[in-house]
Tab-separated table of C-alpha atoms and ligand atoms in Angstrom:
chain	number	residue	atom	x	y	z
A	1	UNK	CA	136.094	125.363	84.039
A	2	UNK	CA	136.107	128.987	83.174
A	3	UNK	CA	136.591	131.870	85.434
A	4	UNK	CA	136.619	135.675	85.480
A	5	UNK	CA	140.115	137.051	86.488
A	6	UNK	CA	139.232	140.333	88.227
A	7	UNK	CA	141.004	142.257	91.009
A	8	UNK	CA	140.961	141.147	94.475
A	9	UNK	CA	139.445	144.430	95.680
A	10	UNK	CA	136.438	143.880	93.176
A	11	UNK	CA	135.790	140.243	94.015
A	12	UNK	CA	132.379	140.827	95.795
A	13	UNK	CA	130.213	143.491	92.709
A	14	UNK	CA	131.790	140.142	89.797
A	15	UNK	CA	130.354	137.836	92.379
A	16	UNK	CA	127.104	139.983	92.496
A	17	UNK	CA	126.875	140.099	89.001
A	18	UNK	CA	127.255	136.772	88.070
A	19	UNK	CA	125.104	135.608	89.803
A	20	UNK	CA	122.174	137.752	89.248
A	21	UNK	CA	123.102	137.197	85.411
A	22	UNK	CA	122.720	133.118	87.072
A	23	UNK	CA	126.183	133.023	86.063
A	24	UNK	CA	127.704	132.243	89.369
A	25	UNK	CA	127.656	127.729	89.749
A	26	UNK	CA	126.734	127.836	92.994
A	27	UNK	CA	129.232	125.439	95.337
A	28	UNK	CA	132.463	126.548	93.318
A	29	UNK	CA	135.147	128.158	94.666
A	30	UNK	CA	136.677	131.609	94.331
A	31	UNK	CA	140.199	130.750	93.740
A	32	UNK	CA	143.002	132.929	94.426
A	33	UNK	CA	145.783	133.846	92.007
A	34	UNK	CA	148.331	136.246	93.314
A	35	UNK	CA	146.568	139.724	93.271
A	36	UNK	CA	143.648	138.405	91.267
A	37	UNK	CA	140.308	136.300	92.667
A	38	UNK	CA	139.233	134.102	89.529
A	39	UNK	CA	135.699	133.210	89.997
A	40	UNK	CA	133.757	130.740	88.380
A	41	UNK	CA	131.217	130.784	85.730
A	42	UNK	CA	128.270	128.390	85.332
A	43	UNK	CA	128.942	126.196	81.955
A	44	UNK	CA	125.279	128.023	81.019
A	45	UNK	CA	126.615	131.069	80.721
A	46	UNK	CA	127.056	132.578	77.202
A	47	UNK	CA	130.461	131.187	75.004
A	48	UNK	CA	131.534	134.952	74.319
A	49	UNK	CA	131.074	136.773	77.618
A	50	UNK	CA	130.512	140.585	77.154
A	51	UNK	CA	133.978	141.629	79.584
A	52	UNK	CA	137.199	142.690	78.686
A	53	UNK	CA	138.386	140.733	81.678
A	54	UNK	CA	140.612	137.660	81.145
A	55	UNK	CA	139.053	134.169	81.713
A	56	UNK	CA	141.329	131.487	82.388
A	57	UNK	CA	140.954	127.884	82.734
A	58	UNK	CA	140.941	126.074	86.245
A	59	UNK	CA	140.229	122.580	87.437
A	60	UNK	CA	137.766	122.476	90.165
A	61	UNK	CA	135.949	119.534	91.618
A	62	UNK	CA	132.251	119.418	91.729
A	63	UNK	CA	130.831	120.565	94.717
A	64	UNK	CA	129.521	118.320	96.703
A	65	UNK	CA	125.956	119.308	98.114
A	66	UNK	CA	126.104	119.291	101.799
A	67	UNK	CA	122.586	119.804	102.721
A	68	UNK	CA	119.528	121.115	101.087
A	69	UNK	CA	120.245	124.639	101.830
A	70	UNK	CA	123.434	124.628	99.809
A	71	UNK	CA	121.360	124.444	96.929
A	72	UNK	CA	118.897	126.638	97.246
A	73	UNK	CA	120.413	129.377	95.370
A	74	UNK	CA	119.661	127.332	92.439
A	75	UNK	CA	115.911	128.628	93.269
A	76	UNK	CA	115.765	131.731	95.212
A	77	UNK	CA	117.457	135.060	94.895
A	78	UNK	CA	120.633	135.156	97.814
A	79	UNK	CA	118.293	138.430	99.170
A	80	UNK	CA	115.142	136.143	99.385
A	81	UNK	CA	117.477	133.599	101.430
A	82	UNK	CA	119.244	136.377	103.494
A	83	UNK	CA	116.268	138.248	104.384
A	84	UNK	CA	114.629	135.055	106.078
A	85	UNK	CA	117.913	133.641	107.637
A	86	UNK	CA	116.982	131.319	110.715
A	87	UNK	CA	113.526	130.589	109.073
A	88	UNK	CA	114.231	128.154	105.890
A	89	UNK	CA	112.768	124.193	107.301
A	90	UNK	CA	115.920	122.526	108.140
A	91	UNK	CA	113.684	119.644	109.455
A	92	UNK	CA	111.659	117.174	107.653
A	93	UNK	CA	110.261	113.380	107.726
A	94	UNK	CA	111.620	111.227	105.587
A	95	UNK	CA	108.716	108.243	104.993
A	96	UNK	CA	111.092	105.942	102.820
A	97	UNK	CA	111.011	107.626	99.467
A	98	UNK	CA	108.654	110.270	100.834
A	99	UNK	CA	110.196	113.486	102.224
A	100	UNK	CA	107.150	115.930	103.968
A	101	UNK	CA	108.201	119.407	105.789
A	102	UNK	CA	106.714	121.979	107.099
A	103	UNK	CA	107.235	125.470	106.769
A	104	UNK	CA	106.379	129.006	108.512
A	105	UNK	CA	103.701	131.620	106.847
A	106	UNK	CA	106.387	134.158	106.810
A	107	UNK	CA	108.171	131.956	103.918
A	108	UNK	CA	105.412	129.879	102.662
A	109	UNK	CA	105.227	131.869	99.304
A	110	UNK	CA	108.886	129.490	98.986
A	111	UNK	CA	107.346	126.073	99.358
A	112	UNK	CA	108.022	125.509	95.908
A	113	UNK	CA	111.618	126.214	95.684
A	114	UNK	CA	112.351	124.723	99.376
A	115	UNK	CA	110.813	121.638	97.696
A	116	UNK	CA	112.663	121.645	94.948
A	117	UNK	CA	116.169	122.188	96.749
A	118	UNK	CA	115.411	119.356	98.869
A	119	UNK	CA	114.408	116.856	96.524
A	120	UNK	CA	117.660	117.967	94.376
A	121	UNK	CA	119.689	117.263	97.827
A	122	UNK	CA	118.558	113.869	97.777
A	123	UNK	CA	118.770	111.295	95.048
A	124	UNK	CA	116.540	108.701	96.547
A	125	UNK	CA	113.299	110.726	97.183
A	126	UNK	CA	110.789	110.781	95.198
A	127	UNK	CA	108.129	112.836	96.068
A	128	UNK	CA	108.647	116.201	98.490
A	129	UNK	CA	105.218	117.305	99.805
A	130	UNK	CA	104.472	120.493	102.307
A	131	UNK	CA	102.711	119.241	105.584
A	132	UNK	CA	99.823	121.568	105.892
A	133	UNK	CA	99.210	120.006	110.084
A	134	UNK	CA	96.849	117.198	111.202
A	135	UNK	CA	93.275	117.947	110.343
A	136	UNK	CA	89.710	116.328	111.522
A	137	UNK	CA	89.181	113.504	114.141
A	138	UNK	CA	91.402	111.436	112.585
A	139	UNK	CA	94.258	113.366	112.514
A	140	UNK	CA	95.686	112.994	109.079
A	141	UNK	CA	98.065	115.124	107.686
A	142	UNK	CA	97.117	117.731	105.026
A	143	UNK	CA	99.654	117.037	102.057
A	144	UNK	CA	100.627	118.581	99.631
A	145	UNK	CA	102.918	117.335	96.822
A	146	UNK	CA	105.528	120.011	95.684
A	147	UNK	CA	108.140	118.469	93.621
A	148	UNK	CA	108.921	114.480	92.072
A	149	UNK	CA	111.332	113.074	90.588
A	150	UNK	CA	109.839	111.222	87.173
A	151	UNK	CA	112.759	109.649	85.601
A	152	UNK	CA	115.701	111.336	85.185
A	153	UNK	CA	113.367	114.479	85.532
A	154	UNK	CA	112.564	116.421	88.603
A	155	UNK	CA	109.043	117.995	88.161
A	156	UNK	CA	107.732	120.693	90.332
A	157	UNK	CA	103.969	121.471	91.101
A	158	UNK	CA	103.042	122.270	87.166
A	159	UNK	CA	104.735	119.502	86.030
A	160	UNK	CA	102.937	117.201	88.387
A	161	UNK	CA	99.740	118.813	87.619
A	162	UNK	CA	100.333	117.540	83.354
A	163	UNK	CA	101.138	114.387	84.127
A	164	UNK	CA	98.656	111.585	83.226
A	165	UNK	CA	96.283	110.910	86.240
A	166	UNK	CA	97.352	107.234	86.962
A	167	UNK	CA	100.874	108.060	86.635
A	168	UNK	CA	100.373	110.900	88.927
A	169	UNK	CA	98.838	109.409	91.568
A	170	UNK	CA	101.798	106.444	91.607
A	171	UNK	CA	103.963	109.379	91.503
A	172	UNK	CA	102.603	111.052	94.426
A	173	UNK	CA	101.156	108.056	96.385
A	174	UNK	CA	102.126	108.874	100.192
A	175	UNK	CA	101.619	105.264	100.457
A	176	UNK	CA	104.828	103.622	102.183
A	177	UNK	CA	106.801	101.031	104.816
A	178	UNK	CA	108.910	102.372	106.340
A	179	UNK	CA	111.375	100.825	109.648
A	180	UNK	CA	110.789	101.990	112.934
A	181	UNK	CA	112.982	100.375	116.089
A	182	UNK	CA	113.633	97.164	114.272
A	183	UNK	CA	109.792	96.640	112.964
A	184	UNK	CA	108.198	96.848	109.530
A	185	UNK	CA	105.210	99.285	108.809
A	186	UNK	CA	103.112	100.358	106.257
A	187	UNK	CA	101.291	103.776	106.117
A	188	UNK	CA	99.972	106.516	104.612
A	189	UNK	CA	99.880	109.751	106.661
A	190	UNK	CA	97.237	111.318	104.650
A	191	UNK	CA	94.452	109.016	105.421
A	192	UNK	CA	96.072	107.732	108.646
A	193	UNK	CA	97.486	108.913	111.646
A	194	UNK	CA	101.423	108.326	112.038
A	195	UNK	CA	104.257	110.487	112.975
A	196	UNK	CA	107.791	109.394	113.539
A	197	UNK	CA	108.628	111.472	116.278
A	198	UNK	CA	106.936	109.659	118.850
A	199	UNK	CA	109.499	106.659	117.462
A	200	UNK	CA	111.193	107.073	120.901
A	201	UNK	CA	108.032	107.198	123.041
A	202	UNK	CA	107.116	103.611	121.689
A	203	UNK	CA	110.735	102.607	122.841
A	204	UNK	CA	109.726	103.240	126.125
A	205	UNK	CA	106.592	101.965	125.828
A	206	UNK	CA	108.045	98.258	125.338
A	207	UNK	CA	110.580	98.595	128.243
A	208	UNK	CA	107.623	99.492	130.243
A	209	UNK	CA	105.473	96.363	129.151
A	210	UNK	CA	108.888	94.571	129.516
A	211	UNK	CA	108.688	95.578	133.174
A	212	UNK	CA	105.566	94.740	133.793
A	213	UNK	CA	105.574	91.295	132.684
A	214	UNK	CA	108.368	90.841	134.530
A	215	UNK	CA	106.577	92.006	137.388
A	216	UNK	CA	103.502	89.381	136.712
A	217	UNK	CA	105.502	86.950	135.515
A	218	UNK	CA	103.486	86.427	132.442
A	219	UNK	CA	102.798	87.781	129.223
A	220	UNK	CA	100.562	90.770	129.327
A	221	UNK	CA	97.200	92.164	127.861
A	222	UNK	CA	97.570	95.541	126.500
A	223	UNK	CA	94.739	97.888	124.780
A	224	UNK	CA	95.721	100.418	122.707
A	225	UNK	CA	92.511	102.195	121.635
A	226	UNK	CA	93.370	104.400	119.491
A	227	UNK	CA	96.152	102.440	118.058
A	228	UNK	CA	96.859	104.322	114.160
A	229	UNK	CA	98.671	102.014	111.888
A	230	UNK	CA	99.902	100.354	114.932
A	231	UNK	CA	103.139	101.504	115.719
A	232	UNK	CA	103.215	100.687	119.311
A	233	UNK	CA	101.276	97.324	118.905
A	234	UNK	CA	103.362	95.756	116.393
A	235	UNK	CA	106.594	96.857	118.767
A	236	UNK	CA	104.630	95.532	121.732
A	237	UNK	CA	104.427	91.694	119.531
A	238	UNK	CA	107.708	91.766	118.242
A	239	UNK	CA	109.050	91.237	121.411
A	240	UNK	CA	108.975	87.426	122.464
A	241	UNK	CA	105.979	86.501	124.817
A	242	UNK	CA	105.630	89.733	125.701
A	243	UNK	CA	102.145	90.077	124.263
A	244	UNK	CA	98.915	87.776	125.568
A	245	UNK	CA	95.212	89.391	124.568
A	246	UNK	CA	95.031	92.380	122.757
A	247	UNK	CA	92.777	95.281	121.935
A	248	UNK	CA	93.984	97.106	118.712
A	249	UNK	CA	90.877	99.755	118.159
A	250	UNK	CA	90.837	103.054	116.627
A	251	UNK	CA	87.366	105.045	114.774
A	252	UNK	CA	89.811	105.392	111.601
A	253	UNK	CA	88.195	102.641	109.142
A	254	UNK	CA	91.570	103.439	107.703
A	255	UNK	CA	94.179	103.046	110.236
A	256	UNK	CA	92.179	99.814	110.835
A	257	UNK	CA	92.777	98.582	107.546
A	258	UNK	CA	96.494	99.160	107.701
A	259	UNK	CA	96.946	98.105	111.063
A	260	UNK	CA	95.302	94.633	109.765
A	261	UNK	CA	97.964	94.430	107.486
A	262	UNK	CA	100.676	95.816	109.555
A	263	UNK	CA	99.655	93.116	112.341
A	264	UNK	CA	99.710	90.102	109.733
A	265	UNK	CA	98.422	87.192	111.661
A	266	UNK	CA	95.780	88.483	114.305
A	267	UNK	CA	95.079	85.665	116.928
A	268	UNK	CA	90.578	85.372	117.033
A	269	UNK	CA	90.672	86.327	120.547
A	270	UNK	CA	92.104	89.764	119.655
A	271	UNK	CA	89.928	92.792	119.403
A	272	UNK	CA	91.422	94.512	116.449
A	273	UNK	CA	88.483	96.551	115.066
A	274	UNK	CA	87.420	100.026	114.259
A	275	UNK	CA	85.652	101.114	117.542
A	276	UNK	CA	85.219	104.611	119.702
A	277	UNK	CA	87.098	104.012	121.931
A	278	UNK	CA	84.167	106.376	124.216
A	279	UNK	CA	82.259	103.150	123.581
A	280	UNK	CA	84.220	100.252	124.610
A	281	UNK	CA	83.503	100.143	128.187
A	282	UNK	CA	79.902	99.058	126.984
A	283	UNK	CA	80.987	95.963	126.166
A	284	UNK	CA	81.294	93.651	129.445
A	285	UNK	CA	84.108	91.157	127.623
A	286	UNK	CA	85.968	94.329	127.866
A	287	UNK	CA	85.979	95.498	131.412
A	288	UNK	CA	88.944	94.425	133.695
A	289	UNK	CA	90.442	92.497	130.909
A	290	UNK	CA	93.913	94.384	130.544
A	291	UNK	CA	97.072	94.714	131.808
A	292	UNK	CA	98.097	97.944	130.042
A	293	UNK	CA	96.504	100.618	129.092
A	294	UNK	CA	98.031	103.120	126.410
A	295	UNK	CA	95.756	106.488	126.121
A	296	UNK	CA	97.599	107.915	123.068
A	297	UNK	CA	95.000	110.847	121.739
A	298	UNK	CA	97.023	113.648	123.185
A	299	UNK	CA	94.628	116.589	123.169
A	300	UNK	CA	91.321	114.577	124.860
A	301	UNK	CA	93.232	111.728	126.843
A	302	UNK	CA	91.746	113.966	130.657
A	303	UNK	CA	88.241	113.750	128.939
A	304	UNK	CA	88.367	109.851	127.987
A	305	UNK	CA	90.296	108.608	130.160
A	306	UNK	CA	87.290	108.083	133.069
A	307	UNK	CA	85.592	105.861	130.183
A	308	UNK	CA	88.887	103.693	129.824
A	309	UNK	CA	90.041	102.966	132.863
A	310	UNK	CA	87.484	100.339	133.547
A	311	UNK	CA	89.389	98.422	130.429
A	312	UNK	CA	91.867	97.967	133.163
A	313	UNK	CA	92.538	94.538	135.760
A	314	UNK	CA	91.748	95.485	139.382
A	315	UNK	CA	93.142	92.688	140.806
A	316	UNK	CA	96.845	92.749	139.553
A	317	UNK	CA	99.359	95.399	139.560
A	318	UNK	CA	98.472	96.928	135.876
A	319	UNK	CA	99.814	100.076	134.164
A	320	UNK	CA	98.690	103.068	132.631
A	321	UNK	CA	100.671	104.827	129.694
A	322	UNK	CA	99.957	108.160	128.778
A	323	UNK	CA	100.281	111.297	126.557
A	324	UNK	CA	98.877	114.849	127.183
A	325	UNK	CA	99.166	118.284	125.340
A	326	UNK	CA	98.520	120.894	127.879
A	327	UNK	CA	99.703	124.848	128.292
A	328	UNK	CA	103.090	124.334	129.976
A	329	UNK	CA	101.900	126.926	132.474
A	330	UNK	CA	99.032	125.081	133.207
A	331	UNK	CA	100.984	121.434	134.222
A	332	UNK	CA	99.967	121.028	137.671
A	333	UNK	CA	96.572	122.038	137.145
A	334	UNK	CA	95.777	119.189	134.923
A	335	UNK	CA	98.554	117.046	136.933
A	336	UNK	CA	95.733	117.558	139.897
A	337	UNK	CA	92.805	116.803	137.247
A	338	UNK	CA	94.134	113.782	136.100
A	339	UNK	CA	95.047	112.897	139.725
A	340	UNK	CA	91.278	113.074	140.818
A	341	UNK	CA	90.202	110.833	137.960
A	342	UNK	CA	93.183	108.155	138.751
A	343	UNK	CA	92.144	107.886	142.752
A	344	UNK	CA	88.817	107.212	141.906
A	345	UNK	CA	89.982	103.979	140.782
A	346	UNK	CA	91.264	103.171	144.271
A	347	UNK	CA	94.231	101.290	143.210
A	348	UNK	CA	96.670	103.899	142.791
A	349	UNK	CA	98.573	105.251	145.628
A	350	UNK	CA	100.952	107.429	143.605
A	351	UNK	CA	101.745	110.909	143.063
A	352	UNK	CA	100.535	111.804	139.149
A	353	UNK	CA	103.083	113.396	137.197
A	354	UNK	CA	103.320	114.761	133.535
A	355	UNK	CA	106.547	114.646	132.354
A	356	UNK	CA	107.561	117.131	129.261
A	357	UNK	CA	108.706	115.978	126.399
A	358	UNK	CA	109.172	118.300	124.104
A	359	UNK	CA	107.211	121.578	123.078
A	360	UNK	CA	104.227	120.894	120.861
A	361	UNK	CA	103.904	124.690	120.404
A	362	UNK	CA	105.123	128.380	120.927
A	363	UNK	CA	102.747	127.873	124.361
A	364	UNK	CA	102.435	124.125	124.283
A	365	UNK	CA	103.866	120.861	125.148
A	366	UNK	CA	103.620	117.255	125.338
A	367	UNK	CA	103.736	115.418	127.857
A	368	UNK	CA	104.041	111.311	129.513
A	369	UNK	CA	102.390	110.121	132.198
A	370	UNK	CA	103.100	106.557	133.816
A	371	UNK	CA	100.927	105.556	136.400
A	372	UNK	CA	101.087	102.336	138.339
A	373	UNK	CA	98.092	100.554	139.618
A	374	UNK	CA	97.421	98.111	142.198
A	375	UNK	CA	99.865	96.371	144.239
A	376	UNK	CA	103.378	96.785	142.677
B	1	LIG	C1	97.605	110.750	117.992
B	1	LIG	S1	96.958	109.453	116.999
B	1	LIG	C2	97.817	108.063	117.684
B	1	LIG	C3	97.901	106.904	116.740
B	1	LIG	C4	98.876	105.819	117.159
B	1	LIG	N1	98.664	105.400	118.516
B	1	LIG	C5	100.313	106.229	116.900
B	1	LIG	O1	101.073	106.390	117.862
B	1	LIG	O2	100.686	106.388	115.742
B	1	LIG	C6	95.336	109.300	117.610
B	1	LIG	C7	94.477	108.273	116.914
B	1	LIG	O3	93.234	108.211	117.590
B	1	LIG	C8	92.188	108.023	116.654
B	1	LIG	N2	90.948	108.494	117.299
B	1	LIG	C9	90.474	109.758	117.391
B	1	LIG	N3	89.322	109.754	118.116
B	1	LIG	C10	89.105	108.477	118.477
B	1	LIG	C11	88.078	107.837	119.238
B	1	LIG	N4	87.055	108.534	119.754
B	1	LIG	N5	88.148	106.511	119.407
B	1	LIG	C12	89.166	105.789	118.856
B	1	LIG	N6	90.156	106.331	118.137
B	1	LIG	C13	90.127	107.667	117.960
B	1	LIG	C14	92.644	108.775	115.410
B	1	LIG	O4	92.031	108.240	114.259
B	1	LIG	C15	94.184	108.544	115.455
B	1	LIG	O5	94.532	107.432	114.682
């Protein structure tokens, strides 16, 4: 490899100037030689370079890419990437072959480059889309598709944009199966609810049913009304007799669809069916049927929940799974709401907690709620 043999003293304005000439192969080395810094030039620079400087050649080994970051240079200016230090999306999802981030306003003029650095970063992705939030009642995530790899090519919005329709939508299909805690799943978070960091919540959720079957001594009923794809369900089965009667609903015709095929065999006494789950107390093969109860539609569970406790047993010690997004400041307000609702069932004798989990935004957070009912 070439490199520029300049004075040590003037390492910093050749640096510079390579690289705004893009120059400068980002991930090389500055070597030292004595009083002189030899810096490396990008094999795209020009044969005859316009210096009376010596260039020597070096051996260096090829840099190897340590995160995303490291490459966006390639991309953006080193000012761009200065300026907003501390802000650049070191987090993402990775869906199988499907990477989505999100990214703050300040920087969202960058979206395509970030996108581009990532997939670069990481051989075995092939499609990097920006995750504009969950919209609607359905809560699907607002996608959008920012860079794919398409052979040996890596194509950025444009590029997608010329492709052939049906080879574009393969391309960019945010169908996938993914693993999650030793299970199988298929999804698609753009027309169905899923998120992979409640992977750990679900954990929980089937020591919890473990528990409780212990506790009764039998396999359990559980209803999980607004069940997605069914990552919690599918858990739930996987364990051995852990599962009797089920209720898989959610008002996603969608999520229904690929919960079907996420579930495989679904036993005819199952209730695995888009349904509101508002509604499902009107149906008397319902009421006092289940074991556990799983409220997992975090911004209304204090509104529905009145409606879906009566899915509950109230003659065995059952439980009641929770999660709740609430101002942090405003905790034992609702904790004292949610307690009200609970007593009225007369088989709790507990004290309701929410427990935080983690902050769902600058003012925000999620929380868990366990509650059990009846005699434990
Ligand atoms: C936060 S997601 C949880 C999905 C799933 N339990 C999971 O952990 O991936 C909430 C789900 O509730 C569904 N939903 C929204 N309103 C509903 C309603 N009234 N009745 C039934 N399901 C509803 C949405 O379609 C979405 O799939």
């Amino acid at each position: 490899m070439r490199h520029l043999s300049v004075p040590k003293r003037d390492t910093q304005t050749f640096l510079k100037e390579l690289r705004s000439l893009n120059w400068y192969p980002e991930g090389y080395r500055v070597l030292r030689d004595g009083e002189k810094s030899l810096i490396p030039i990008s094999d795209s620079a020009p044969a005859d370079l316009p210096t009376s400087y010596i260039i020597v050649d070096r051996e260096q080994d090829a840099p190897a890419a340590k995160n995303w970051f490291s490459l966006l240079p390639k991309f953006l200016s080193e000012e761009i990437i200065e300026e907003h230090l501390g802000t650049w999306p070191n987090s993402h999802e990775l869906y199988s072959d499907l990477l989505i981030f999100k990214i703050e306003r300040e920087i969202e003029q960058y979206a395509q480059q970030v996108a581009l650095a990532k997939i670069h970063h990481s051989p075995k992705i092939r499609v990097v889309m920006l995750d504009e939030g969950v919209i609607g009642e359905y809560r699907v995530r607002n996608l959008k598709p920012l860079a794919a790899r398409f052979g040996e090519q890596i194509i950025d919005v444009e590029g997608i944009s010329n492709l052939p329709e049906e080879t574009r939508k393969t391309l960019i299909s945010s169908n996938v199966k993914i693993r999650e805690n030793g299970t199988s799943l298929l999804l698609n978070p753009s027309i169905a609810y899923y998120s992979s960091r409640l992977a750990g919540e679900r954990e929980k959720t089937v020591e919890s049913a473990i528990q409780l079957k212990e506790k009764l001594g039998r396999p359990i009923s559980v209803a999980d009304p607004y069940c997605g794809v069914g990552p919690a369900v599918v858990q739930l089965l996987a364990q051995h007799e852990l599962v009797g009667d089920l209720l898989a609903t959610d008002i996603n015709p969608e999520a229904i669809k690929m919960l079907k095929r996420n579930l495989g065999e679904i036993k005819e006494s199952w209730y695995c069916k888009i349904a509101d789950a508002l509604k499902l107390n009107k149906h008397q093969n319902l009421l006092g049927r289940f074991d556990l109860l799983l409220m997992n539609l975090p911004h209304s569970t204090l509104q529905h929940l009145p409606q879906l406790l009566p899915l509950l047993k109230t003659n065995a010690p059952t439980l009641l799974k929770g999660w709740y997004v609430v101002e942090e400041e405003e905790i034992p307000s609702a904790e004292a709401e949610f307690s009200k609702v609970i007593h009225q069932t007369k088989t709790f004798n507990g004290n309701f907690k929410l427990e935080i989990r983690r902050q769902f935004n600058s003012t925000k957070v999620l929380t868990r709620f366990e509650c059990r009912l009846g005699d434990w």
